[in-house]
mmCIF file of C-alpha atoms in Angstrom:
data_model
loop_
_atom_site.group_PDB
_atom_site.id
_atom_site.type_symbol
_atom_site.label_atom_id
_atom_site.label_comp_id
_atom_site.label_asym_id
_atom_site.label_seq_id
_atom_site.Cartn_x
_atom_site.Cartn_y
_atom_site.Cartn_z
ATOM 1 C CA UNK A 1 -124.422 -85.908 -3.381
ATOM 2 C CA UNK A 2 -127.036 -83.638 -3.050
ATOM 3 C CA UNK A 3 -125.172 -80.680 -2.910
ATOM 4 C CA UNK A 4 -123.139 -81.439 -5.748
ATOM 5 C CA UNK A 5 -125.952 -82.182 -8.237
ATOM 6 C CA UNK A 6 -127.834 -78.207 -6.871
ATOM 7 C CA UNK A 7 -124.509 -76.854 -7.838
ATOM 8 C CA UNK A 8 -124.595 -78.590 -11.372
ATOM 9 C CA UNK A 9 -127.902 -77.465 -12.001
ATOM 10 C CA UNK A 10 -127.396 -74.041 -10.850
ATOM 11 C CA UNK A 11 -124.279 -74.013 -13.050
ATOM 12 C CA UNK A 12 -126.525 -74.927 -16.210
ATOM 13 C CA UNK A 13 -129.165 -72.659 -15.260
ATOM 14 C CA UNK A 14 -126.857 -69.974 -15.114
ATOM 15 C CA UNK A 15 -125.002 -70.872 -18.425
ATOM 16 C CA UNK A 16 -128.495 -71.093 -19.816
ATOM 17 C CA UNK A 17 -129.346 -67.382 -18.778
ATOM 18 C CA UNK A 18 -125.969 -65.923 -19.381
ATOM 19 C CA UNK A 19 -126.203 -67.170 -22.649
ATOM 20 C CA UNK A 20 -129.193 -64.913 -23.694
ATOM 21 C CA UNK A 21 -131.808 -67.224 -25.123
ATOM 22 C CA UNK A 22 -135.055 -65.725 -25.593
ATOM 23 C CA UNK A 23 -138.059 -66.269 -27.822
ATOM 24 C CA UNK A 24 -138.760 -63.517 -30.354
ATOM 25 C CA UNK A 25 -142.255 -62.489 -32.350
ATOM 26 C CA UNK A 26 -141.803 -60.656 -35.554
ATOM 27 C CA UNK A 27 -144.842 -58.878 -37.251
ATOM 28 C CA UNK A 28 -145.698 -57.495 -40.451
ATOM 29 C CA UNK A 29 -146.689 -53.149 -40.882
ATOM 30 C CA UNK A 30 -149.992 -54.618 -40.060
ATOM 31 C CA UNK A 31 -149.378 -55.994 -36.797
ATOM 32 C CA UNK A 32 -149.992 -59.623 -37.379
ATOM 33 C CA UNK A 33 -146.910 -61.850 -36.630
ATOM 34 C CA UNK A 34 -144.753 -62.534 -39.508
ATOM 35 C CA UNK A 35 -142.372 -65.173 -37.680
ATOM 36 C CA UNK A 36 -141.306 -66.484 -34.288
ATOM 37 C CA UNK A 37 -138.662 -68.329 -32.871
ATOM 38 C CA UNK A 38 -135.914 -68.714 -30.786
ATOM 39 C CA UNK A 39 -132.763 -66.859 -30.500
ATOM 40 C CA UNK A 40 -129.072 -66.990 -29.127
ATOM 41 C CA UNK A 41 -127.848 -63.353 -29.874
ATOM 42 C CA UNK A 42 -128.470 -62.139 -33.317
ATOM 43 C CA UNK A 43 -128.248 -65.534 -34.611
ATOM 44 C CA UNK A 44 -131.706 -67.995 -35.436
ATOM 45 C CA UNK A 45 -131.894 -71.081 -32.909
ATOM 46 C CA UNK A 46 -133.718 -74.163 -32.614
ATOM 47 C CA UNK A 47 -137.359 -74.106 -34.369
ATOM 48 C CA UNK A 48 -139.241 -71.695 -36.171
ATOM 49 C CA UNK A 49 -142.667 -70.296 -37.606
ATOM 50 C CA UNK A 50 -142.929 -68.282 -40.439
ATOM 51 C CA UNK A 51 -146.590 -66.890 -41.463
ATOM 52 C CA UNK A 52 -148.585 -65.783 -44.446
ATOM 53 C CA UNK A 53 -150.622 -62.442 -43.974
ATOM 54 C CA UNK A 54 -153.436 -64.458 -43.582
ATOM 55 C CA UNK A 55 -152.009 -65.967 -40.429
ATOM 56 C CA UNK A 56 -151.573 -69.325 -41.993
ATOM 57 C CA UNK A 57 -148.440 -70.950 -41.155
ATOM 58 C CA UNK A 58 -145.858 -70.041 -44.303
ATOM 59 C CA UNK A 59 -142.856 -72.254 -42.964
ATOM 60 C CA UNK A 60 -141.098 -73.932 -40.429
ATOM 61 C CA UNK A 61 -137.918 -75.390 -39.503
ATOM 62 C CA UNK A 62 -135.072 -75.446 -37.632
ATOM 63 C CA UNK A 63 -131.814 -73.217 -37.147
ATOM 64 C CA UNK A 64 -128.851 -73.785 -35.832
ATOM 65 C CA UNK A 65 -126.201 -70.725 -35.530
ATOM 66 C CA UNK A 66 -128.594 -68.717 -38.091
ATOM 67 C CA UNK A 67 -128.368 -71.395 -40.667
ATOM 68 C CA UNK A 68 -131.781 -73.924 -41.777
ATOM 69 C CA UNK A 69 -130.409 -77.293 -40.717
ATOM 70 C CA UNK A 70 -132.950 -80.459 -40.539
ATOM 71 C CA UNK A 71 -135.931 -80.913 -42.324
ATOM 72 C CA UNK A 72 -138.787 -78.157 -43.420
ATOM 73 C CA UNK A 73 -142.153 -77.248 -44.695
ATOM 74 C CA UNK A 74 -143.271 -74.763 -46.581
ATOM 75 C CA UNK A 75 -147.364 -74.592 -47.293
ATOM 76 C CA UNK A 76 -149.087 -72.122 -49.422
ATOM 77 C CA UNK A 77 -151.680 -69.280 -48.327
ATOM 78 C CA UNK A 78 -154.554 -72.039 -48.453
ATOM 79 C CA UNK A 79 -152.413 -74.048 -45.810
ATOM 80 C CA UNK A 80 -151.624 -77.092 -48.153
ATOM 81 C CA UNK A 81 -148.296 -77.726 -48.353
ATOM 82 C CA UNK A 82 -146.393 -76.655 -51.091
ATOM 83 C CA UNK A 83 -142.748 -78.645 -50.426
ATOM 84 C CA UNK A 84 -140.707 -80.275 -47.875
ATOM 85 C CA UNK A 85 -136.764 -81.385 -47.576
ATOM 86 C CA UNK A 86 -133.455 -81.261 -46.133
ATOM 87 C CA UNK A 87 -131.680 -78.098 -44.995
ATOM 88 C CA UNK A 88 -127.190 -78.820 -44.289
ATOM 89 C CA UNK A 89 -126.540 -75.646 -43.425
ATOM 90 C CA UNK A 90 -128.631 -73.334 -44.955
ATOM 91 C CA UNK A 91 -128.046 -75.617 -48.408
ATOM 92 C CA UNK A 92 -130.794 -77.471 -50.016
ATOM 93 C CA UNK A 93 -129.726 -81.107 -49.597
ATOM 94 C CA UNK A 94 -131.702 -84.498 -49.691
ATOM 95 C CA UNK A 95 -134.142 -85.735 -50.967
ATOM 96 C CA UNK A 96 -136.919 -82.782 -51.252
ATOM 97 C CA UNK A 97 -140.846 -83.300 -52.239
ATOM 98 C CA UNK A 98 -143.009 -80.778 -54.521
ATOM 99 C CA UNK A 99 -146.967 -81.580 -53.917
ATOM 100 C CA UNK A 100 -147.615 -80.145 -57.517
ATOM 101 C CA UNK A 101 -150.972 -81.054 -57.614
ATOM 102 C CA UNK A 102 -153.105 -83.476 -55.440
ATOM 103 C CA UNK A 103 -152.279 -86.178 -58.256
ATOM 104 C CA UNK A 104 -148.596 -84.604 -59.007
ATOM 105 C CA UNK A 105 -145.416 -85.032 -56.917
ATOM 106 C CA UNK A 106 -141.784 -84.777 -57.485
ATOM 107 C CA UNK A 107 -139.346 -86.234 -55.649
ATOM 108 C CA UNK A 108 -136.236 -84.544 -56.302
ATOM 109 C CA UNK A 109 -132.795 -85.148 -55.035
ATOM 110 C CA UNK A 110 -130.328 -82.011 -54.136
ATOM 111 C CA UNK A 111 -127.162 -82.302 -55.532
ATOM 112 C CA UNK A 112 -123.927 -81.490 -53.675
ATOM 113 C CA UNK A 113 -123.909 -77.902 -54.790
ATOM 114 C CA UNK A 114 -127.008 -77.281 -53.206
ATOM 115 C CA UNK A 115 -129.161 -75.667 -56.687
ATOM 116 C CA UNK A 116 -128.814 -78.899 -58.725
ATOM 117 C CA UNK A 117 -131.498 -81.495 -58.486
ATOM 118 C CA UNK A 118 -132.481 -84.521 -60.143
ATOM 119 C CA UNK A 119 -136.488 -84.864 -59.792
ATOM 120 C CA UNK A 120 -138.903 -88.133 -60.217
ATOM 121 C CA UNK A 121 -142.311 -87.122 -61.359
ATOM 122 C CA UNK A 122 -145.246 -88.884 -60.304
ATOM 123 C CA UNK A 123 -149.018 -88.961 -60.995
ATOM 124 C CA UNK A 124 -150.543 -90.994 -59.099
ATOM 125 C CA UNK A 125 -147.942 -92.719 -57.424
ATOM 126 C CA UNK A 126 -146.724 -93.892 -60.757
ATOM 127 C CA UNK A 127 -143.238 -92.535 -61.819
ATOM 128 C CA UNK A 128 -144.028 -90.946 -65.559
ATOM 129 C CA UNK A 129 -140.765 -88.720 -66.258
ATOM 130 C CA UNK A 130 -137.553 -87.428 -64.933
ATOM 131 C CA UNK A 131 -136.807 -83.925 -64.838
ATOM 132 C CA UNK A 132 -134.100 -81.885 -64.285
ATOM 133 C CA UNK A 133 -133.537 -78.389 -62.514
ATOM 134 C CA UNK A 134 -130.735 -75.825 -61.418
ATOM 135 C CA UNK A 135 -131.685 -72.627 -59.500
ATOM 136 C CA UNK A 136 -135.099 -74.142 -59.917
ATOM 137 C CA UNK A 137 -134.937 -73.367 -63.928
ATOM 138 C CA UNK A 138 -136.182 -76.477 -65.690
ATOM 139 C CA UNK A 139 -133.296 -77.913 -67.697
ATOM 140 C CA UNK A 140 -133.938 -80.863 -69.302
ATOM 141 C CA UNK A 141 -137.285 -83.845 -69.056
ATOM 142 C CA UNK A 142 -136.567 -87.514 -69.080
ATOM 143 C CA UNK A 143 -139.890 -89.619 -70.193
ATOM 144 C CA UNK A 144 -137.947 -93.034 -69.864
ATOM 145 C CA UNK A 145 -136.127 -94.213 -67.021
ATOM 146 C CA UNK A 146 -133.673 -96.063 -69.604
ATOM 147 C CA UNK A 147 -132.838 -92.978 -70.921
ATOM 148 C CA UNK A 148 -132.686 -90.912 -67.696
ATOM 149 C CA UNK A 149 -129.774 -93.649 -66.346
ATOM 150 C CA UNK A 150 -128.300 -93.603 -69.860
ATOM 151 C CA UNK A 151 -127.723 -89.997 -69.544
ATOM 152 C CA UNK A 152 -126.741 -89.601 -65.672
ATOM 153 C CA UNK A 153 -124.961 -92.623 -65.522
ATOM 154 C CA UNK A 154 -123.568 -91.568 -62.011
ATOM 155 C CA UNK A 155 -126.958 -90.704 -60.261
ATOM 156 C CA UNK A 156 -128.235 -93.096 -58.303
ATOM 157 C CA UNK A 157 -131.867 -93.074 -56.247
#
């Protein structure tokens, strides 16, 4: 029993080196570090860091075969976050949130194609319009739920 459960690990632990794994730094001209991470090749793995100038953390997430899967955060040069959502393969997807303001939000839902999304303003906590975005160009506004349903009759929260 012994034996066989050494040779199993020694059979990971050899996958796991010949499989090249390593943890990379990138910098800017200037020196400071730009982004770090794992990776498998040339290809993004597992979690990352991305970094203002400043040093301030810019984003993070998580890759899988070079593509944002999972959930990230993105946070402005002051460090407050700016947004946060759902990566499927490097396509916007989910339910995402914009911190607008302290008193300003928008939940926004990503539409299949990825650029679409549906978003649900609020100040406050209370929901005060509906707006509407592709390729994050503002589209159309909503200031009644009634009329937001009425018009997208097959989006549902």
């Amino acid at each position: 029993m012994y034996l066989k459960l050494t040779s199993l690990f020694l059979v990971i632990a050899l996958s796991s080196f010949s499989i090249g794994k390593v943890f990379v730094s990138e910098s800017f001209p200037s020196g400071q570090k730009s982004a770090e991470g794992w990776m498998i090749g040339v290809k993004k793995m597992d979690y990352w860091y991305y970094f203002h100038k400043n040093g301030l953390i810019k984003s993070k997430g998580n890759y899988t075969n070079n593509l944002k899967n999972g959930y990230w955060f993105y946070y402005n040069s002051n460090g407050q976050i700016d947004k946060e959502g759902h990566f499927i393969n490097d396509i916007s997807s989910k339910w995402w949130i914009y911190h607008k303001t302290n008193n300003i939000k928008e939940k926004c839902l990503f539409q299949k194609d990825g650029i679409t999304r549906f978003c649900l303003v609020y100040n406050n906590d209370k929901l005060i319009k509906a707006n509407k975005y592709r390729n994050d160009v503002f589209l159309n506004q909503w200031t009644s739920i009634s009329s937001f349903k009425r018009d997208n009759p097959h989006f549902s929260f």
